[in-house]
Amino acid sequence: MFDFLGDYDILGAFWTTVQLAALSAVGSLVWGTILAGMRVSPVPIMRGFGTAYVNVVRNIPLTVIIFFCSIGLASTLAVNLAPQDSPTFIIDNSFRLAVLGFVAYTSTFVCESLRSGINTVPVGQAEAARALGLSFTQVLRIIVLPQAFRSVIAPLASVLIALIKNTTVASIIGVAEASLLMAEMIENESDAIILVFSVFALGFVLLTLPVGLLLGWVAKKVAVKR
Amino acid sequence: MSGAPSVLYDAPGPKAKARNLVYSVIFAAFLVLIAYLVIAQLAAKNQLTGEKWTPFVEGGTWVTFLLPGLGYTLLIAGLSIVIALPVGAVFGIARLSDHKWVRTIAGIIVEFFRAIPVLILMIFANEFYSEYTDVDSDNRVLFAAVTGLVLYNASVLAEVVRAGILSLPKGQTEAASALGLRKTQTMTNVLLPQAVAAMLPAIVSQLVVILKDTALAGGALSVPDLLRQANVISGNFNNTIPTYIVIGIIYVVLNFILTSFASWLQKKLSRRKKAPKGAEPLSEAPNAVTDMATGRAV
């Protein structure tokens, strides 16, 4: 009864999921850190922009954002992220649009986690750094952010796990990742839907569980002892 | 860090003020440039013309599309919340049971459904209902959406409940059993009421997650919710960008109402409780939970 599993490229689909998650994670970390820097900066207009961005984007459903990237940006505004003449244009374009959507959305959670991490750094540290004559960017870069990062590894791990699960949303704009393949298989093999579901459920457990365990271990290891 | 001058920088002196002004101007110019590029692009693609926006000031669009869609979104979210909250509480308590087999089974169920994406649960539930039940297809997608949301969010809520109860001082349980209360009585009369007040922020952020996740049902199962209706509107009027802006605003407003209600409720609860001195850990613990809970958000 397991033979039909061989007819589908399950590993390939999960590989796309992993790629989506990895690229989006790196992008979200970068953009989220910049946002967090803006939100704590001494320049009011940057703080305002950071706050507005986080509060608006975080409250829009990811599905709406992903749809917007595909239908709004690509179809309506013709903002394409891949060379139009390439043979794999449609695949590349929807993949990159999905990454763009994930980064826009996930970075707000990264930003909020980091900001709570910045708040765990004792006031005296920043005061001492300022007394030594360090500027705002130096205080942030040398003293505060390194400690903040170490204290938010556990929350960032949750964000990453959420991101891995969220990559399934990319299926609604046709990115060939795990959930799209599951939908197809479940349709075709209607007498074995529980088996198909179990395979994909197990796949996601295998993807998310080690990430949680590993980062939980790292978080304990690098936690700043106070 | 609520507006108060951050610990990261001093109150600005004349030099710093001048520098901040320069940065402000540069950043504002940058934002204006981006806005100009976006607007120019929108105008070039004819998304700013009046006729693309007029549907949203006409009652007809709201009565035919947006309000029914909103109603459907709220229906899915409401049903899911009403079912997931008690189920989550039961599983959270079961994970703290004295009986090992109850703890283990509840633990496995919770961890399993927490690790699986909601969308996958929804797609599976939809196919499962069509294969093994005779629910008609209109109700089926609704059932599937609610099933997926309940399975996932009840598991997350179970963790929130468990963390909330664990965050209470041990003396509470000891005092209750010293008074001769049974285990169930200790839970329902002593632990849960306190835990619920402490967990409120985490619970609400999970409710926001449920509300946002309803859009998955519209995207993948063609449930006629707000998102699905938006696709219908933009199909009819050929006004994709304005439609998405409008439904984006609706979702943000909905979530804003939900969180404002929660902070009002929390203020009310905490005022009634008159927190004693030892209660500080209570107000801190759930914050950690909030991060975990929002982190697991879709």
Short mmCIF file of C-alpha atoms in Angstrom, two decimals:
data_model
loop_
_atom_site.label_atom_id
_atom_site.label_comp_id
_atom_site.label_asym_id
_atom_site.label_seq_id
_atom_site.Cartn_x
_atom_site.Cartn_y
_atom_site.Cartn_z
CA MET A 1 0.00 0.00 0.00
CA PHE A 2 3.03 2.27 0.27
CA ASP A 3 4.03 1.95 -3.39
CA PHE A 4 2.30 5.10 -4.60
CA LEU A 5 4.50 7.22 -2.30
CA GLY A 6 7.36 6.55 -4.69
CA ASP A 7 5.44 8.21 -7.54
CA TYR A 8 5.71 11.60 -5.88
CA ASP A 9 8.76 13.74 -5.16
CA ILE A 10 8.10 14.16 -1.43
CA LEU A 11 11.71 14.92 -0.55
CA GLY A 12 11.87 17.53 -3.31
CA ALA A 13 8.77 19.25 -1.94
CA PHE A 14 10.22 19.34 1.57
CA TRP A 15 13.49 20.64 0.13
CA THR A 16 11.57 23.60 -1.32
CA THR A 17 10.01 24.12 2.11
CA VAL A 18 13.47 24.15 3.71
CA GLN A 19 14.80 26.60 1.11
CA LEU A 20 11.82 28.92 1.56
CA ALA A 21 12.25 28.83 5.34
CA ALA A 22 16.03 29.33 5.28
CA LEU A 23 16.02 32.28 2.88
CA SER A 24 13.09 33.92 4.66
CA ALA A 25 14.75 33.39 8.04
CA VAL A 26 17.94 35.15 6.98
CA GLY A 27 15.99 38.01 5.39
CA SER A 28 13.72 38.40 8.41
CA LEU A 29 16.67 38.45 10.79
CA VAL A 30 18.34 41.25 8.85
CA TRP A 31 15.23 43.37 8.26
CA GLY A 32 13.92 42.64 11.78
CA THR A 33 17.20 43.82 13.34
CA ILE A 34 17.10 47.02 11.28
CA LEU A 35 13.49 47.58 12.38
CA ALA A 36 14.41 47.00 16.03
CA GLY A 37 17.28 49.47 15.67
CA MET A 38 14.85 52.04 14.28
CA ARG A 39 12.35 51.42 17.07
CA VAL A 40 14.89 52.22 19.78
CA SER A 41 16.74 54.98 17.93
CA PRO A 42 16.86 58.60 19.11
CA VAL A 43 15.36 59.87 15.84
CA PRO A 44 11.57 60.23 16.33
CA ILE A 45 10.61 59.74 12.69
CA MET A 46 12.49 56.43 12.54
CA ARG A 47 10.82 55.27 15.75
CA GLY A 48 7.46 56.26 14.27
CA PHE A 49 8.11 54.40 11.04
CA GLY A 50 9.29 51.27 12.89
CA THR A 51 6.30 51.28 15.21
CA ALA A 52 3.81 51.86 12.42
CA TYR A 53 5.34 49.16 10.22
CA VAL A 54 5.39 46.55 12.98
CA ASN A 55 1.87 47.25 14.23
CA VAL A 56 0.30 47.29 10.79
CA VAL A 57 2.08 44.38 9.13
CA ARG A 58 1.86 42.12 12.19
CA ASN A 59 -1.92 42.44 12.25
CA ILE A 60 -2.52 41.60 8.59
CA PRO A 61 -3.01 37.86 7.96
CA LEU A 62 0.00 36.27 6.28
CA THR A 63 -2.31 34.80 3.66
CA VAL A 64 -3.42 38.30 2.65
CA ILE A 65 0.21 39.45 2.43
CA ILE A 66 1.22 36.49 0.27
CA PHE A 67 -1.79 36.97 -2.01
CA PHE A 68 -0.95 40.66 -2.26
CA CYS A 69 2.63 39.87 -3.28
CA SER A 70 1.39 37.58 -6.02
CA ILE A 71 -1.78 39.23 -7.33
CA GLY A 72 -1.03 42.81 -6.32
CA LEU A 73 2.69 43.19 -6.90
CA ALA A 74 3.34 40.72 -9.68
CA SER A 75 0.10 40.54 -11.67
CA THR A 76 -1.16 44.10 -11.28
CA LEU A 77 1.96 46.20 -10.84
CA ALA A 78 4.24 43.91 -12.88
CA VAL A 79 6.88 43.91 -10.15
CA ASN A 80 8.69 40.73 -11.09
CA LEU A 81 11.59 39.34 -9.14
CA ALA A 82 12.93 36.98 -11.78
CA PRO A 83 14.10 37.55 -15.36
CA GLN A 84 10.98 37.26 -17.50
CA ASP A 85 12.66 35.39 -20.35
CA SER A 86 14.05 32.61 -18.19
CA PRO A 87 12.41 29.21 -18.75
CA THR A 88 11.70 28.81 -15.04
CA PHE A 89 10.21 32.31 -14.75
CA ILE A 90 6.90 31.36 -13.10
CA ILE A 91 8.49 29.04 -10.55
CA ASP A 92 11.30 31.45 -9.64
CA ASN A 93 9.03 34.45 -9.51
CA SER A 94 6.43 32.97 -7.19
CA PHE A 95 9.16 31.52 -4.98
CA ARG A 96 10.83 34.93 -4.63
CA LEU A 97 7.53 36.73 -4.10
CA ALA A 98 6.73 34.28 -1.32
CA VAL A 99 10.11 34.93 0.33
CA LEU A 100 9.43 38.66 0.08
CA GLY A 101 6.07 38.20 1.82
CA PHE A 102 7.52 35.99 4.55
CA VAL A 103 10.33 38.46 5.23
CA ALA A 104 7.92 41.40 5.40
CA TYR A 105 5.73 39.53 7.89
CA THR A 106 8.20 37.53 10.01
CA SER A 107 10.57 40.47 10.51
CA THR A 108 7.93 42.16 12.70
CA PHE A 109 8.10 39.23 15.13
CA VAL A 110 11.90 39.25 15.02
CA CYS A 111 11.83 42.98 15.75
CA GLU A 112 9.51 42.59 18.74
CA SER A 113 11.54 39.71 20.19
CA LEU A 114 14.76 41.69 19.82
CA ARG A 115 13.21 44.73 21.42
CA SER A 116 12.18 42.68 24.45
CA GLY A 117 15.75 41.36 24.51
CA ILE A 118 17.11 44.91 24.49
CA ASN A 119 14.94 45.61 27.52
CA THR A 120 16.60 42.76 29.45
CA VAL A 121 20.01 44.45 29.24
CA PRO A 122 20.56 46.28 32.55
CA VAL A 123 20.36 50.07 32.37
CA GLY A 124 23.80 50.38 33.98
CA GLN A 125 25.48 48.72 31.01
CA ALA A 126 24.29 51.32 28.54
CA GLU A 127 24.96 54.10 31.03
CA ALA A 128 28.51 52.88 31.56
CA ALA A 129 29.02 52.66 27.81
CA ARG A 130 27.75 56.21 27.36
CA ALA A 131 29.98 57.40 30.19
CA LEU A 132 32.90 56.00 28.20
CA GLY A 133 31.81 58.25 25.35
CA LEU A 134 30.30 55.68 23.00
CA SER A 135 27.71 56.93 20.55
CA PHE A 136 24.19 55.47 20.16
CA THR A 137 25.18 53.15 17.33
CA GLN A 138 28.27 52.03 19.22
CA VAL A 139 26.28 51.34 22.40
CA LEU A 140 23.76 49.35 20.39
CA ARG A 141 26.30 47.46 18.29
CA ILE A 142 28.99 46.70 20.88
CA ILE A 143 27.20 46.54 24.22
CA VAL A 144 23.46 46.02 23.91
CA LEU A 145 22.67 43.98 20.78
CA PRO A 146 25.16 41.15 21.45
CA GLN A 147 23.63 40.60 24.90
CA ALA A 148 20.10 41.07 23.55
CA PHE A 149 20.67 38.43 20.85
CA ARG A 150 21.92 35.95 23.41
CA SER A 151 18.84 36.41 25.57
CA VAL A 152 16.30 36.13 22.73
CA ILE A 153 17.48 32.93 21.10
CA ALA A 154 14.57 31.00 22.61
CA PRO A 155 11.87 33.42 21.37
CA LEU A 156 13.62 33.64 18.00
CA ALA A 157 13.52 29.84 17.84
CA SER A 158 9.72 30.02 18.21
CA VAL A 159 9.62 32.60 15.43
CA LEU A 160 11.70 30.32 13.22
CA ILE A 161 9.46 27.32 13.95
CA ALA A 162 6.40 29.43 13.15
CA LEU A 163 8.10 30.51 9.91
CA ILE A 164 8.78 26.91 8.90
CA LYS A 165 5.11 26.08 9.37
CA ASN A 166 4.04 29.32 7.69
CA THR A 167 5.90 28.41 4.51
CA THR A 168 2.88 26.21 3.71
CA VAL A 169 0.98 29.42 2.91
CA ALA A 170 3.18 29.77 -0.18
CA SER A 171 1.17 26.91 -1.68
CA ILE A 172 -1.76 29.26 -2.31
CA ILE A 173 0.32 31.12 -4.89
CA GLY A 174 1.54 27.88 -6.40
CA VAL A 175 4.99 27.42 -4.86
CA ALA A 176 5.61 23.69 -5.07
CA GLU A 177 6.37 23.07 -1.40
CA ALA A 178 5.20 20.31 0.92
CA SER A 179 1.59 21.33 1.51
CA LEU A 180 0.88 21.77 -2.20
CA LEU A 181 2.10 18.26 -2.87
CA MET A 182 0.04 16.97 0.05
CA ALA A 183 -3.09 18.62 -1.33
CA GLU A 184 -2.41 16.98 -4.70
CA MET A 185 -1.67 13.55 -3.24
CA ILE A 186 -4.66 13.61 -0.92
CA GLU A 187 -6.85 14.33 -3.93
CA ASN A 188 -5.39 11.52 -6.04
CA GLU A 189 -5.01 8.83 -3.41
CA SER A 190 -8.34 9.27 -1.70
CA ASP A 191 -8.24 5.79 -0.19
CA ALA A 192 -5.03 6.53 1.70
CA ILE A 193 -5.53 10.07 2.96
CA ILE A 194 -4.60 9.19 6.53
CA LEU A 195 -1.32 7.68 5.38
CA VAL A 196 -0.52 10.72 3.22
CA PHE A 197 -1.38 13.08 6.07
CA SER A 198 0.82 11.07 8.46
CA VAL A 199 3.78 11.26 6.09
CA PHE A 200 3.55 15.06 5.81
CA ALA A 201 2.77 15.53 9.49
CA LEU A 202 5.84 13.49 10.33
CA GLY A 203 7.87 15.57 7.88
CA PHE A 204 6.94 18.77 9.65
CA VAL A 205 7.56 17.25 13.08
CA LEU A 206 11.02 16.22 11.85
CA LEU A 207 11.67 19.73 10.55
CA THR A 208 10.48 21.69 13.57
CA LEU A 209 11.37 19.45 16.51
CA PRO A 210 15.18 19.43 16.03
CA VAL A 211 15.18 23.20 15.45
CA GLY A 212 13.40 23.73 18.77
CA LEU A 213 15.62 21.31 20.67
CA LEU A 214 18.86 22.59 19.15
CA LEU A 215 18.11 26.28 19.64
CA GLY A 216 16.76 25.59 23.14
CA TRP A 217 20.10 23.98 23.99
CA VAL A 218 22.00 26.88 22.42
CA ALA A 219 19.84 29.39 24.30
CA LYS A 220 20.74 27.77 27.63
CA LYS A 221 24.38 27.58 26.66
CA VAL A 222 24.81 31.24 25.73
CA ALA A 223 22.37 32.80 28.21
CA VAL A 224 23.91 35.81 29.92
CA LYS A 225 24.27 34.94 33.62
CA ARG A 226 23.04 37.78 35.78
CA MET B 1 10.27 51.42 26.28
CA SER B 2 7.11 53.47 25.98
CA GLY B 3 8.24 56.75 24.53
CA ALA B 4 10.38 57.47 27.59
CA PRO B 5 13.88 58.50 26.51
CA SER B 6 15.63 55.18 26.09
CA VAL B 7 18.47 54.02 28.30
CA LEU B 8 20.43 53.75 25.10
CA TYR B 9 21.01 57.47 24.65
CA ASP B 10 21.10 60.64 26.75
CA ALA B 11 18.54 63.40 26.63
CA PRO B 12 19.77 65.20 23.50
CA GLY B 13 21.80 68.34 23.90
CA PRO B 14 22.03 71.08 21.25
CA LYS B 15 24.52 69.16 19.13
CA ALA B 16 22.61 65.88 19.29
CA LYS B 17 19.38 67.74 18.51
CA ALA B 18 20.93 69.21 15.39
CA ARG B 19 22.24 65.80 14.37
CA ASN B 20 18.87 64.13 14.98
CA LEU B 21 17.24 66.80 12.87
CA VAL B 22 19.60 66.02 10.01
CA TYR B 23 18.86 62.30 10.32
CA SER B 24 15.13 63.04 10.48
CA VAL B 25 15.29 65.09 7.31
CA ILE B 26 17.31 62.45 5.47
CA PHE B 27 15.00 59.64 6.59
CA ALA B 28 11.89 61.68 5.78
CA ALA B 29 13.29 62.44 2.33
CA PHE B 30 13.94 58.74 1.88
CA LEU B 31 10.36 57.86 2.88
CA VAL B 32 8.97 60.54 0.56
CA LEU B 33 11.06 59.15 -2.27
CA ILE B 34 9.73 55.62 -1.65
CA ALA B 35 6.17 56.93 -1.39
CA TYR B 36 6.66 58.86 -4.64
CA LEU B 37 7.97 55.77 -6.43
CA VAL B 38 5.07 53.66 -5.14
CA ILE B 39 2.46 56.26 -6.07
CA ALA B 40 4.00 56.84 -9.48
CA GLN B 41 3.96 53.11 -10.10
CA LEU B 42 0.34 52.84 -8.92
CA ALA B 43 -0.68 55.75 -11.11
CA ALA B 44 1.15 54.29 -14.10
CA LYS B 45 -0.86 51.09 -13.64
CA ASN B 46 -4.10 53.04 -13.23
CA GLN B 47 -4.71 51.92 -9.66
CA LEU B 48 -5.39 55.38 -8.32
CA THR B 49 -8.23 56.38 -10.61
CA GLY B 50 -11.48 57.26 -8.89
CA GLU B 51 -13.51 54.41 -10.35
CA LYS B 52 -11.27 51.82 -8.68
CA TRP B 53 -11.97 53.32 -5.27
CA THR B 54 -15.64 54.28 -5.62
CA PRO B 55 -16.88 50.70 -4.99
CA PHE B 56 -15.76 51.14 -1.40
CA VAL B 57 -17.80 54.25 -0.76
CA GLU B 58 -20.89 52.67 -2.26
CA GLY B 59 -23.15 50.73 0.09
CA GLY B 60 -23.70 47.98 -2.46
CA THR B 61 -20.15 46.65 -2.31
CA TRP B 62 -20.30 46.48 1.46
CA VAL B 63 -23.72 44.84 1.60
CA THR B 64 -23.02 42.30 -1.18
CA PHE B 65 -19.39 41.41 -0.56
CA LEU B 66 -17.52 42.88 2.36
CA LEU B 67 -20.05 42.51 5.20
CA PRO B 68 -20.98 38.88 4.40
CA GLY B 69 -17.27 38.12 4.08
CA LEU B 70 -16.58 39.81 7.38
CA GLY B 71 -19.46 37.86 8.92
CA TYR B 72 -18.01 34.59 7.65
CA THR B 73 -14.55 35.48 8.96
CA LEU B 74 -16.02 36.29 12.38
CA LEU B 75 -18.11 33.11 12.30
CA ILE B 76 -15.06 30.91 11.71
CA ALA B 77 -13.00 32.79 14.28
CA GLY B 78 -15.83 32.78 16.84
CA LEU B 79 -16.59 29.07 16.49
CA SER B 80 -12.90 28.21 16.69
CA ILE B 81 -12.37 30.37 19.78
CA VAL B 82 -15.43 29.02 21.58
CA ILE B 83 -14.34 25.41 20.96
CA ALA B 84 -10.56 25.84 21.31
CA LEU B 85 -10.58 27.65 24.66
CA PRO B 86 -12.23 24.89 26.76
CA VAL B 87 -10.47 22.11 24.86
CA GLY B 88 -7.15 23.87 25.40
CA ALA B 89 -7.87 24.33 29.10
CA VAL B 90 -8.71 20.64 29.49
CA PHE B 91 -5.52 19.54 27.75
CA GLY B 92 -3.39 22.07 29.65
CA ILE B 93 -4.73 20.70 32.92
CA ALA B 94 -4.39 17.12 31.71
CA ARG B 95 -0.68 17.74 31.08
CA LEU B 96 -0.32 18.58 34.78
CA SER B 97 -2.24 15.50 35.92
CA ASP B 98 -0.90 13.27 38.69
CA HIS B 99 -1.54 10.20 36.55
CA LYS B 100 1.34 9.48 34.26
CA TRP B 101 -0.71 8.00 31.41
CA VAL B 102 -2.98 11.08 31.27
CA ARG B 103 0.06 13.37 31.22
CA THR B 104 1.77 11.36 28.50
CA ILE B 105 -1.21 11.05 26.18
CA ALA B 106 -2.13 14.73 26.53
CA GLY B 107 1.51 15.66 25.99
CA ILE B 108 1.82 13.65 22.79
CA ILE B 109 -1.43 15.05 21.36
CA VAL B 110 -0.50 18.64 22.18
CA GLU B 111 3.06 18.41 20.84
CA PHE B 112 1.88 16.67 17.67
CA PHE B 113 -0.73 19.21 16.68
CA ARG B 114 1.50 22.12 17.62
CA ALA B 115 4.17 20.95 15.21
CA ILE B 116 1.86 20.73 12.18
CA PRO B 117 0.93 23.74 10.03
CA VAL B 118 -2.71 24.81 10.27
CA LEU B 119 -3.07 24.79 6.50
CA ILE B 120 -2.14 21.11 6.34
CA LEU B 121 -4.65 20.32 9.10
CA MET B 122 -7.36 22.20 7.19
CA ILE B 123 -6.66 20.49 3.87
CA PHE B 124 -6.62 17.10 5.55
CA ALA B 125 -9.81 17.77 7.53
CA ASN B 126 -11.57 18.88 4.34
CA GLU B 127 -10.66 15.70 2.51
CA PHE B 128 -11.40 13.58 5.58
CA TYR B 129 -14.93 14.97 5.87
CA SER B 130 -15.60 14.49 2.18
CA GLU B 131 -14.36 10.89 2.35
CA TYR B 132 -15.89 9.66 5.58
CA THR B 133 -18.90 11.88 6.27
CA ASP B 134 -21.83 13.09 4.19
CA VAL B 135 -21.68 16.77 5.15
CA ASP B 136 -22.60 18.86 2.10
CA SER B 137 -19.73 20.74 0.55
CA ASP B 138 -20.75 24.24 1.75
CA ASN B 139 -20.67 23.20 5.38
CA ARG B 140 -17.71 20.93 4.81
CA VAL B 141 -15.21 23.70 4.16
CA LEU B 142 -16.49 25.56 7.22
CA PHE B 143 -16.14 22.42 9.35
CA ALA B 144 -12.68 21.78 7.95
CA ALA B 145 -11.52 25.33 8.65
CA VAL B 146 -12.82 25.23 12.21
CA THR B 147 -11.35 21.74 12.78
CA GLY B 148 -7.91 22.85 11.64
CA LEU B 149 -7.99 26.02 13.71
CA VAL B 150 -9.26 24.20 16.82
CA LEU B 151 -6.72 21.36 16.68
CA TYR B 152 -3.80 23.75 16.33
CA ASN B 153 -4.88 26.55 18.61
CA ALA B 154 -6.22 24.33 21.38
CA SER B 155 -2.74 22.78 21.56
CA VAL B 156 -1.11 26.18 21.81
CA LEU B 157 -3.66 27.33 24.39
CA ALA B 158 -3.00 24.14 26.37
CA GLU B 159 0.63 25.21 26.65
CA VAL B 160 -0.41 28.70 27.69
CA VAL B 161 -2.69 27.30 30.40
CA ARG B 162 0.00 24.94 31.61
CA ALA B 163 2.60 27.72 31.78
CA GLY B 164 0.12 29.97 33.58
CA ILE B 165 -0.65 27.37 36.23
CA LEU B 166 3.02 26.50 36.66
CA SER B 167 3.84 30.17 37.17
CA LEU B 168 1.69 30.29 40.33
CA PRO B 169 3.54 29.97 43.64
CA LYS B 170 3.58 26.41 44.96
CA GLY B 171 2.19 27.60 48.28
CA GLN B 172 -1.19 28.09 46.62
CA THR B 173 -1.59 24.36 46.02
CA GLU B 174 -0.17 23.50 49.42
CA ALA B 175 -2.49 25.92 51.22
CA ALA B 176 -5.47 24.57 49.29
CA SER B 177 -4.71 20.98 50.20
CA ALA B 178 -4.04 22.02 53.80
CA LEU B 179 -7.60 23.36 53.83
CA GLY B 180 -8.77 19.95 52.69
CA LEU B 181 -9.73 20.85 49.10
CA ARG B 182 -9.72 18.04 46.58
CA LYS B 183 -7.46 18.20 43.53
CA THR B 184 -10.33 19.28 41.29
CA GLN B 185 -11.43 21.92 43.76
CA THR B 186 -7.87 23.23 44.06
CA MET B 187 -7.73 23.55 40.28
CA THR B 188 -11.13 25.15 39.70
CA ASN B 189 -11.33 27.36 42.80
CA VAL B 190 -7.74 28.35 43.46
CA LEU B 191 -5.37 27.83 40.55
CA LEU B 192 -7.39 28.42 37.36
CA PRO B 193 -8.93 31.80 38.30
CA GLN B 194 -5.51 33.21 39.16
CA ALA B 195 -3.85 31.64 36.16
CA VAL B 196 -6.48 32.96 33.74
CA ALA B 197 -5.91 36.54 34.86
CA ALA B 198 -2.16 36.08 34.47
CA MET B 199 -2.47 34.38 31.07
CA LEU B 200 -4.82 36.90 29.54
CA PRO B 201 -2.22 38.64 27.34
CA ALA B 202 -1.03 35.31 25.95
CA ILE B 203 -4.58 34.08 25.40
CA VAL B 204 -5.54 37.25 23.54
CA SER B 205 -2.50 37.15 21.30
CA GLN B 206 -3.57 33.62 20.43
CA LEU B 207 -7.09 34.86 19.63
CA VAL B 208 -5.51 37.39 17.26
CA VAL B 209 -3.66 34.49 15.66
CA ILE B 210 -6.95 32.61 15.20
CA LEU B 211 -8.57 35.65 13.61
CA LYS B 212 -5.66 36.04 11.19
CA ASP B 213 -5.57 32.32 10.42
CA THR B 214 -9.16 32.37 9.22
CA ALA B 215 -7.76 33.91 6.04
CA LEU B 216 -6.13 30.53 5.32
CA ALA B 217 -9.58 29.05 4.94
CA GLY B 218 -10.44 31.71 2.37
CA GLY B 219 -7.16 31.23 0.56
CA ALA B 220 -7.03 27.45 0.41
CA LEU B 221 -10.56 26.09 0.94
CA SER B 222 -12.55 28.79 -0.88
CA VAL B 223 -14.60 29.57 2.20
CA PRO B 224 -16.43 32.83 1.32
CA ASP B 225 -14.61 34.88 3.97
CA LEU B 226 -13.23 38.39 3.78
CA LEU B 227 -10.19 37.41 1.74
CA ARG B 228 -12.24 35.37 -0.76
CA GLN B 229 -14.69 38.26 -1.16
CA ALA B 230 -11.76 40.57 -1.79
CA ASN B 231 -10.77 38.37 -4.71
CA VAL B 232 -14.34 38.55 -6.01
CA ILE B 233 -14.41 42.34 -5.70
CA SER B 234 -11.06 42.82 -7.42
CA GLY B 235 -12.23 40.46 -10.14
CA ASN B 236 -15.41 42.46 -10.67
CA PHE B 237 -13.97 45.95 -10.56
CA ASN B 238 -10.42 45.17 -11.66
CA ASN B 239 -9.09 47.07 -8.65
CA THR B 240 -6.68 44.69 -6.92
CA ILE B 241 -4.58 47.21 -5.04
CA PRO B 242 -7.42 49.29 -3.55
CA THR B 243 -9.25 46.12 -2.51
CA TYR B 244 -6.24 44.68 -0.73
CA ILE B 245 -5.60 47.99 1.01
CA VAL B 246 -9.21 48.06 2.23
CA ILE B 247 -9.29 44.49 3.54
CA GLY B 248 -5.85 44.97 5.10
CA ILE B 249 -7.27 47.90 7.04
CA ILE B 250 -10.32 45.86 8.08
CA TYR B 251 -8.13 43.09 9.50
CA VAL B 252 -5.91 45.57 11.34
CA VAL B 253 -8.95 47.30 12.85
CA LEU B 254 -10.46 43.96 13.94
CA ASN B 255 -7.24 42.94 15.68
CA PHE B 256 -6.91 46.37 17.23
CA ILE B 257 -10.42 46.09 18.70
CA LEU B 258 -9.59 42.63 20.06
CA THR B 259 -6.35 43.74 21.74
CA SER B 260 -7.91 46.95 23.12
CA PHE B 261 -10.75 44.93 24.62
CA ALA B 262 -8.18 42.59 26.19
CA SER B 263 -6.14 45.35 27.77
CA TRP B 264 -9.34 46.91 29.11
CA LEU B 265 -10.36 43.53 30.54
CA GLN B 266 -6.95 42.98 32.05
CA LYS B 267 -6.96 46.37 33.71
CA LYS B 268 -10.37 45.58 35.14
CA LEU B 269 -9.31 42.17 36.41
CA SER B 270 -6.09 43.41 37.95
CA ARG B 271 -7.84 46.29 39.69
CA ARG B 272 -10.31 43.88 41.23
CA LYS B 273 -7.57 41.60 42.43
CA LYS B 274 -5.52 44.22 44.29
CA ALA B 275 -2.29 42.37 43.74
CA PRO B 276 -0.36 41.71 46.95
CA LYS B 277 3.36 42.34 47.09
CA GLY B 278 4.40 38.81 46.29
CA ALA B 279 2.42 38.85 43.07
CA GLU B 280 5.06 40.41 40.87
CA PRO B 281 6.27 37.16 39.27
CA LEU B 282 2.69 36.65 38.11
CA SER B 283 2.76 39.69 35.90
CA GLU B 284 6.14 38.78 34.47
CA ALA B 285 5.73 35.14 33.67
CA PRO B 286 3.02 35.53 31.02
CA ASN B 287 5.19 37.92 29.04
CA ALA B 288 7.52 35.09 28.30
CA VAL B 289 4.47 33.09 27.32
CA THR B 290 3.30 35.88 25.04
CA ASP B 291 6.50 35.75 23.07
CA MET B 292 6.26 32.01 22.76
CA ALA B 293 2.63 32.21 21.73
CA THR B 294 3.01 34.96 19.15
CA GLY B 295 6.13 33.24 17.93
CA ARG B 296 4.07 30.25 17.03
CA ALA B 297 1.68 32.44 15.14
CA VAL B 298 0.79 31.90 11.56
#
